[in-house]
XYZ file of C-alpha atoms in Angstrom:
530
model
C -19.852 -7.924 -29.821
C -16.233 -8.295 -29.950
C -15.268 -5.986 -27.144
C -17.510 -8.275 -24.341
C -16.050 -11.523 -26.150
C -14.382 -12.503 -23.058
C -14.189 -16.080 -23.171
C -12.602 -19.394 -22.582
C -12.215 -22.687 -24.772
C -15.409 -24.349 -24.336
C -17.770 -21.567 -22.561
C -18.602 -18.060 -23.087
C -18.296 -15.021 -20.952
C -21.645 -14.199 -19.119
C -22.637 -10.306 -19.121
C -25.235 -9.387 -16.606
C -26.538 -5.894 -15.027
C -26.288 -6.759 -11.405
C -24.358 -8.795 -8.849
C -23.919 -12.194 -8.817
C -25.222 -13.847 -12.651
C -28.323 -11.908 -12.002
C -30.051 -9.094 -14.223
C -29.906 -9.553 -18.330
C -27.599 -12.348 -19.093
C -26.023 -12.946 -22.526
C -23.634 -15.671 -23.397
C -21.095 -15.020 -26.095
C -19.186 -17.036 -28.581
C -15.785 -18.002 -27.315
C -13.015 -16.894 -29.610
C -10.660 -19.384 -31.161
C -7.912 -20.794 -29.123
C -4.858 -18.948 -29.052
C -1.893 -20.738 -31.516
C 0.625 -22.416 -29.277
C 3.464 -20.040 -30.305
C 1.582 -17.208 -28.163
C 1.119 -19.458 -25.080
C 3.963 -18.243 -22.391
C 5.693 -21.217 -20.702
C 6.115 -20.859 -16.944
C 9.016 -23.033 -14.878
C 8.942 -23.706 -11.593
C 11.793 -22.075 -10.086
C 10.968 -21.456 -6.063
C 13.573 -24.355 -5.016
C 16.143 -22.894 -7.025
C 15.580 -19.161 -6.325
C 16.312 -20.586 -2.335
C 12.596 -18.963 -0.744
C 10.842 -22.105 -0.254
C 9.786 -21.401 2.996
C 6.036 -21.750 4.193
C 3.772 -18.875 4.794
C 1.579 -19.807 7.823
C -1.900 -18.674 8.508
C -2.390 -15.646 10.621
C -5.302 -17.919 12.506
C -8.519 -16.432 12.971
C -9.504 -14.350 9.996
C -5.912 -14.816 8.321
C -7.254 -15.824 4.850
C -5.028 -13.169 3.480
C -1.339 -14.558 2.335
C 0.455 -11.453 0.835
C 3.875 -10.751 -0.990
C 5.423 -7.314 -2.330
C 7.847 -6.361 -4.755
C 10.355 -3.438 -4.388
C 13.858 -2.588 -5.141
C 15.131 -2.216 -1.138
C 18.788 -1.836 -1.933
C 18.580 0.295 -5.225
C 20.255 -1.949 -7.572
C 17.575 -2.024 -9.841
C 16.757 -5.927 -9.146
C 13.479 -6.653 -7.186
C 13.415 -7.777 -4.149
C 10.223 -9.563 -2.112
C 9.105 -9.306 1.012
C 6.869 -11.996 2.405
C 4.676 -11.755 5.511
C 4.861 -15.106 7.211
C 1.320 -15.095 9.345
C 1.967 -16.915 12.780
C 5.910 -17.309 11.537
C 8.728 -15.083 11.193
C 8.543 -12.835 7.581
C 11.222 -12.602 5.168
C 13.012 -10.167 3.094
C 14.123 -11.971 0.011
C 16.939 -9.876 -1.423
C 17.950 -10.668 -5.125
C 21.147 -11.609 -5.978
C 20.736 -10.870 -9.476
C 21.995 -14.614 -10.328
C 18.336 -16.248 -9.960
C 19.141 -16.497 -6.164
C 17.445 -14.780 -3.289
C 19.140 -14.588 0.575
C 16.921 -13.455 3.728
C 17.840 -10.506 5.186
C 14.629 -10.225 7.304
C 16.383 -10.125 10.695
C 19.349 -7.945 9.666
C 17.137 -5.457 8.132
C 14.336 -5.389 11.132
C 11.110 -6.758 9.456
C 10.889 -10.366 10.469
C 9.279 -10.276 13.717
C 5.927 -8.324 12.682
C 3.102 -10.663 14.764
C 0.236 -12.198 12.782
C 1.623 -10.382 9.423
C -0.945 -10.778 6.268
C 0.246 -8.319 3.440
C 2.815 -5.427 2.725
C 3.460 -2.744 0.374
C 6.578 -0.817 -0.597
C 6.598 2.710 -1.370
C 8.920 5.949 -0.645
C 6.366 7.526 1.037
C 8.940 10.477 2.216
C 10.560 10.846 -1.528
C 14.290 10.200 -0.205
C 15.068 7.609 -2.918
C 14.672 4.780 -1.027
C 11.724 1.966 -0.451
C 9.541 2.317 2.443
C 7.173 -0.530 3.780
C 4.115 -0.714 4.917
C 2.850 -4.277 6.607
C -0.770 -5.118 7.790
C -1.509 -7.493 10.656
C -3.996 -9.346 12.513
C -2.461 -7.770 15.345
C -1.282 -4.254 14.516
C -0.430 -2.536 11.329
C 3.389 -1.239 10.685
C 5.093 1.500 8.811
C 9.061 0.733 8.164
C 11.496 3.609 6.908
C 14.029 2.660 5.084
C 17.420 3.976 6.314
C 19.411 3.673 2.953
C 22.069 1.609 4.570
C 20.109 -1.734 4.891
C 17.828 -1.479 8.041
C 14.135 -0.576 8.340
C 12.961 1.255 11.571
C 9.245 1.078 12.825
C 7.965 4.586 12.548
C 4.377 3.854 12.945
C 3.814 5.116 16.135
C 5.352 8.827 15.034
C 3.708 8.869 11.824
C 0.431 7.910 13.007
C -0.310 4.916 10.785
C 0.161 2.029 13.439
C -3.862 1.760 13.808
C -4.897 -1.515 15.378
C -5.918 -3.729 12.106
C -6.525 -6.262 11.671
C -5.200 -5.442 8.376
C -5.897 -7.027 4.788
C -4.255 -4.494 2.419
C -2.604 -1.257 1.628
C -2.577 0.933 -1.254
C -0.333 4.210 -1.812
C -1.285 7.028 -4.252
C -1.536 11.021 -4.202
C -5.076 11.690 -4.013
C -4.753 15.536 -3.378
C -1.637 15.868 -5.778
C 0.723 17.264 -3.372
C 3.553 15.229 -4.759
C 3.519 12.911 -1.409
C 2.252 9.622 -1.089
C -1.170 9.151 0.673
C -2.078 5.496 2.273
C -5.475 3.458 2.228
C -5.383 0.961 4.377
C -7.793 -2.082 4.406
C -9.016 -3.395 7.881
C -11.113 -6.625 8.130
C -12.779 -9.247 10.217
C -10.622 -11.470 12.834
C -13.490 -13.265 14.100
C -12.908 -12.236 17.368
C -14.632 -8.513 17.382
C -18.316 -8.086 17.359
C -18.184 -5.819 13.872
C -15.412 -5.422 11.342
C -12.690 -2.572 11.963
C -13.278 0.134 9.838
C -10.459 1.132 6.989
C -8.113 3.999 7.328
C -7.565 6.824 4.786
C -4.434 8.529 5.548
C -3.175 11.825 4.047
C 0.552 12.351 3.980
C 1.320 15.990 5.440
C 4.869 15.997 4.513
C 7.122 15.839 7.470
C 7.138 11.769 8.313
C 3.115 12.184 9.467
C -0.013 11.260 8.541
C -3.361 12.748 9.435
C -6.690 10.557 9.399
C -8.829 11.653 6.842
C -11.269 8.749 6.538
C -14.174 11.098 7.262
C -13.412 12.398 3.616
C -15.241 9.003 2.233
C -18.753 9.770 1.756
C -20.508 7.776 4.710
C -17.157 8.244 6.727
C -15.641 5.490 8.471
C -19.073 3.608 9.324
C -19.146 2.915 5.454
C -15.747 0.931 5.621
C -17.245 -1.370 8.179
C -17.335 -4.388 5.730
C -15.011 -6.937 5.371
C -12.824 -5.399 2.949
C -9.872 -7.072 1.444
C -8.283 -4.844 -1.476
C -8.628 -1.202 -2.077
C -7.183 0.250 -5.602
C -6.322 3.900 -6.494
C -7.514 4.611 -10.151
C -8.784 7.681 -12.226
C -11.709 6.164 -13.312
C -13.318 8.950 -14.590
C -9.889 10.216 -16.136
C -10.502 13.842 -14.665
C -6.178 13.812 -13.538
C -7.350 12.867 -9.738
C -7.414 9.553 -8.231
C -10.410 7.638 -7.264
C -10.809 4.806 -4.737
C -12.543 1.347 -5.434
C -12.944 -0.540 -2.070
C -13.335 -4.663 -2.648
C -15.797 -6.185 -0.110
C -16.760 -9.660 0.717
C -20.201 -10.296 0.834
C -19.943 -11.874 4.424
C -19.690 -8.489 5.518
C -23.010 -7.652 3.751
C -21.600 -4.690 1.918
C -21.230 -4.400 -1.767
C -18.077 -3.236 -3.467
C -17.487 0.847 -3.107
C -16.385 3.472 -5.912
C -15.720 6.858 -4.404
C -15.131 9.416 -6.847
C -12.570 12.329 -6.092
C -14.193 15.700 -6.093
C -11.702 17.459 -4.643
C -11.944 20.038 -1.846
C -15.284 21.527 -1.469
C -16.329 23.041 1.817
C -18.985 21.448 4.072
C -19.049 18.044 1.713
C -16.855 15.005 1.306
C -14.002 14.881 -0.937
C -14.949 11.594 -1.996
C -18.320 10.859 -3.585
C -19.874 7.496 -3.282
C -20.983 6.439 -7.068
C -20.951 2.722 -6.772
C -24.812 2.462 -7.716
C -24.534 4.938 -10.898
C -21.394 3.890 -12.092
C -21.981 -0.135 -12.162
C -18.824 -0.618 -9.862
C -20.763 -1.519 -6.784
C -20.578 -5.585 -7.033
C -22.248 -7.135 -4.317
C -20.283 -10.501 -4.453
C -17.351 -12.386 -2.603
C -14.819 -9.908 -3.841
C -11.380 -10.842 -2.578
C -8.626 -9.270 -5.019
C -8.409 -6.559 -7.651
C -6.773 -6.284 -11.310
C -6.402 -3.286 -13.032
C -5.471 -2.752 -16.655
C -7.172 -2.303 -20.284
C -8.705 -5.536 -20.759
C -10.639 -4.807 -23.963
C -7.953 -2.341 -25.622
C -9.746 0.664 -25.511
C -7.174 2.777 -23.831
C -9.460 2.951 -20.581
C -8.857 1.748 -17.652
C -10.769 -1.607 -16.498
C -11.085 -3.709 -13.309
C -11.259 -7.115 -12.747
C -12.820 -8.762 -9.450
C -12.259 -12.046 -7.768
C -15.293 -13.764 -6.635
C -16.353 -17.734 -5.068
C -16.131 -18.378 -8.923
C -14.217 -17.157 -11.795
C -13.169 -13.263 -11.620
C -15.745 -10.106 -12.693
C -14.658 -7.738 -15.281
C -15.943 -4.222 -15.184
C -15.355 -2.706 -18.342
C -14.669 1.219 -18.514
C -17.654 2.809 -20.326
C -16.736 6.752 -19.580
C -18.226 7.111 -16.138
C -19.896 3.488 -16.245
C -18.408 0.344 -16.160
C -20.046 -2.743 -18.019
C -20.098 -5.929 -16.342
C -18.796 -9.481 -17.404
C -17.970 -12.686 -15.882
C -14.954 -14.390 -17.167
C -15.898 -18.420 -17.689
C -15.901 -21.556 -15.747
C -14.189 -24.216 -18.131
C -14.026 -27.695 -16.046
C -13.592 -29.426 -13.230
C -14.716 -28.069 -9.543
C -15.514 -23.988 -9.915
C -12.504 -22.106 -7.976
C -12.738 -19.460 -5.283
C -10.479 -16.918 -6.962
C -8.203 -14.411 -4.809
C -5.663 -12.390 -5.963
C -5.454 -10.911 -9.270
C -3.013 -9.330 -11.596
C -3.216 -8.031 -15.410
C -0.082 -7.574 -17.657
C 1.292 -8.708 -20.758
C 2.538 -12.519 -19.620
C 3.138 -13.580 -23.410
C 4.918 -10.078 -25.243
C 2.340 -9.725 -27.630
C 0.910 -6.080 -26.758
C -2.402 -7.183 -24.756
C -3.020 -7.270 -21.365
C -3.410 -10.832 -19.624
C -5.047 -11.844 -16.493
C -3.499 -14.472 -13.629
C -6.094 -15.740 -10.511
C -4.867 -17.240 -7.946
C -7.295 -19.912 -6.694
C -7.613 -22.033 -3.423
C -10.148 -23.734 -1.030
C -11.111 -22.460 1.880
C -10.227 -25.601 3.553
C -7.955 -28.543 3.313
C -10.783 -30.810 2.662
C -12.240 -29.294 -0.004
C -11.099 -30.365 -3.618
C -7.830 -28.762 -5.231
C -8.480 -25.645 -7.437
C -6.123 -24.636 -10.027
C -4.732 -21.022 -10.380
C -5.733 -19.919 -13.830
C -4.138 -17.598 -16.520
C -6.293 -15.988 -19.114
C -4.739 -14.725 -22.381
C -6.424 -11.527 -24.074
C -6.651 -10.851 -27.641
C -6.339 -7.057 -27.083
C -10.093 -6.666 -28.126
C -11.720 -8.072 -25.019
C -11.270 -11.903 -25.696
C -9.844 -14.552 -22.850
C -8.806 -17.750 -23.401
C -7.833 -19.571 -20.104
C -4.482 -21.678 -20.717
C -3.130 -22.156 -17.213
C -2.417 -26.129 -17.548
C -0.861 -25.566 -21.256
C 1.257 -22.574 -19.609
C 2.434 -24.441 -16.319
C 0.626 -22.130 -14.172
C -2.106 -23.950 -12.828
C -1.198 -24.879 -9.643
C -3.376 -26.551 -7.280
C -2.678 -25.194 -3.663
C -4.271 -22.700 -1.737
C -3.493 -19.834 -3.479
C -4.073 -16.276 -2.004
C -1.673 -13.592 -3.536
C -0.484 -12.733 -6.737
C 2.368 -10.290 -7.050
C 4.720 -9.873 -10.448
C 7.928 -8.609 -11.474
C 10.286 -9.475 -14.008
C 12.721 -10.622 -11.281
C 15.775 -11.531 -13.294
C 15.113 -8.445 -15.769
C 15.129 -10.757 -19.017
C 12.208 -8.590 -20.513
C 9.413 -10.975 -19.348
C 7.300 -11.180 -16.508
C 7.195 -13.894 -13.427
C 4.246 -14.385 -11.458
C 4.638 -14.864 -7.916
C 1.500 -16.914 -6.261
C 1.277 -17.411 -2.370
C -0.248 -20.284 -0.877
C -1.657 -20.598 2.381
C 0.181 -22.836 4.768
C 2.372 -23.523 2.266
C 5.682 -22.418 0.429
C 5.201 -19.645 -2.290
C 5.607 -20.546 -6.305
C 7.696 -18.447 -8.191
C 6.950 -18.964 -11.909
C 9.966 -17.948 -14.131
C 8.354 -16.901 -17.532
C 10.292 -18.491 -20.444
C 8.424 -17.355 -23.477
C 6.384 -19.528 -25.637
C 8.025 -22.824 -26.245
C 9.395 -23.137 -29.347
C 10.980 -19.475 -28.899
C 10.107 -16.376 -28.192
C 10.331 -13.490 -30.810
C 8.504 -11.160 -29.179
C 10.284 -7.622 -27.964
C 9.682 -5.654 -24.967
C 10.230 -2.205 -23.201
C 9.946 -1.382 -19.224
C 10.098 1.688 -18.180
C 11.358 3.152 -14.449
C 9.836 6.514 -13.496
C 11.199 9.183 -11.040
C 8.896 12.041 -9.846
C 10.178 15.190 -8.680
C 6.800 17.179 -8.992
C 4.940 14.203 -8.575
C 5.414 11.437 -6.014
C 8.961 9.932 -6.205
C 7.013 6.550 -7.136
C 4.884 8.194 -9.296
C 2.120 6.179 -8.376
C -0.983 6.931 -11.186
C 1.336 7.916 -13.606
C 0.012 7.128 -17.355
C 2.148 5.970 -19.552
C 1.550 5.068 -23.741
C 3.949 3.558 -26.017
C 3.424 3.936 -29.821
C 4.386 0.832 -31.918
C 3.210 1.650 -35.661
C -0.473 2.886 -35.561
C -0.898 1.455 -32.307
C -0.872 2.724 -28.422
C -0.575 0.812 -25.675
C -1.189 2.029 -22.433
C -0.234 1.401 -18.871
C -0.292 2.757 -14.999
C 1.799 2.941 -12.630
C 0.316 0.561 -9.770
C 1.551 1.198 -6.102
C -0.344 -1.544 -4.163
C -3.313 -1.519 -5.485
C -3.571 -4.517 -7.561
C -3.840 -8.202 -5.806
C -4.844 -9.253 -2.396
C -2.393 -8.121 0.441
C 0.024 -8.002 -2.426
C 2.347 -5.461 -4.566
C 3.745 -6.055 -7.912
C 6.983 -4.388 -9.022
C 6.032 -0.754 -9.796
C 8.340 -0.982 -13.293
C 5.679 -0.536 -15.595
C 6.167 -3.195 -18.528
C 5.224 -3.273 -22.255
C 5.165 -6.357 -24.330
C 6.026 -5.058 -28.154
C 5.012 -8.107 -30.030
C 7.442 -8.442 -33.150
C 8.351 -4.450 -33.386
C 12.120 -4.264 -32.636
C 11.553 -0.489 -32.511
C 8.703 1.751 -31.142
C 7.821 4.861 -32.330
C 7.174 7.347 -29.065
C 6.200 7.542 -25.415
C 4.040 9.679 -23.789
C 4.035 10.299 -20.154
C 1.441 11.996 -17.985
C 2.363 12.269 -14.396
C 0.479 12.635 -11.874
C 1.137 16.466 -11.415
C -0.160 16.766 -14.662
C 3.113 17.058 -16.595
C 3.206 15.608 -19.923
C 6.181 14.057 -21.025
C 7.156 13.257 -24.614
C 10.043 10.840 -25.347
C 11.458 10.276 -29.203
C 11.111 6.306 -30.499
C 14.055 4.048 -30.021
C 14.980 0.616 -29.706
C 13.220 -2.318 -27.972
C 14.226 -5.011 -25.260
C 15.832 -2.365 -22.456
C 14.978 -0.854 -19.302
C 14.842 3.154 -19.396
C 14.762 5.100 -16.458
C 12.395 8.442 -16.860
C 12.870 11.231 -14.605
C 9.790 13.823 -14.561
C 10.772 17.242 -15.696
C 10.892 20.013 -13.404
C 9.539 22.494 -16.199
C 7.754 22.109 -19.424
C 8.092 18.739 -21.348
C 11.649 18.388 -22.020
C 12.615 14.884 -22.239
C 15.198 13.273 -19.515
C 15.867 9.817 -19.199
C 18.690 6.988 -19.745
C 18.586 3.397 -20.597
C 19.929 0.564 -18.573
C 20.174 -3.311 -19.919
């Protein structure tokens, strides 16, 4: 079946019904290797960019090394925050010339003890990006004052829980136009049991209230070794559901909570892990989100001790599949990201890989190219993206605004790796479109908005993600579309989190469009920016 033909050169996709390669397993033929003209070429520009500073381990339990992209100063260029574990964190401001300058000390975000991950979001809808930092010590919320400084407002806001945090995901689960926050807390090796996660509801006055009891099972249901959470509308009913990736070290499978809205006397979020097939019991670390098989539904990728799993959406259920192992030592995969990295209109997947200890064999990162029908081929070596370091987090951004998505991989006790995407060798003829959304009825960041761009008779769909993908990391929320050879697109349709549907006419490719949500009806409001 073509939709399940996720494979690599030399091996087929493993499809199974249960947990770790159990249940009925089928091996499918691998698709033909991709033509060299479609393989992107990545160049290591870490030194040139000026970000060659080591991210130190956060100590006991500090296996996460995250990263967050966000436009801190409003100049349309994504800036980069790198938590530094036992060192000083860095806020790398993008100069627009391929180089970055560290402004963490001046901005007030350098000294967060044992910081492991972060996520930008405009939680107060004032037009600038605020920053939530998770830590092995205490999780912190920093408000952007709009003048280059961040103020620690975690205690006032009620979200400075004791951690130990591993990741933070933003999403408006109740549809009130304010971003709510899910904080994943894990295991720091010192406590007798893992700490519970926290679900915080934004009440709109700069404060949040703890609503973890709204999850079926309450706080106790979150006391696994959680590493990453994702807000997705898996059942496509217009509200955000919540997926949690647990490392099986904590003896808890992954959890999918369906958002059933407010119902007196019942949890808002119902556990549908088993009935949906999403309850993998594996060593889950990171989550990738995207349309892996080109059917217009939102699929999930989950990392493991081995190659990632794919959870392919089939309505209210998921079909499980395993990306293949090719050769060499089987990797431990950590952070994941799904995006179109070669501009052909199909989603690809990048996975950070890395050993637990220094004495283990090197494990190259993985890059799978998608064919738009569920077929995937591993090309990390050919693309220049197979770094053998102790990879952990992955965060994507078109940091130089050239229309190609670049890859940032964090590495434990090593400098990060910034890979600039130069397109396929021999010349890049693909076109692209990027959209930056601003909500009015929805949250300002429009987290969870669903976009479709039509080229010819085909429509490609993407969603706005705000910290749900990766591992302790957050990609730039500007939405990227590869358009293949199409110099023009026919139309754009946006379903905003408020339920508003906005339609924009066709136009030329190769530009960044800024789109504002209409306050009434569906009148278009957009402006182009190169």
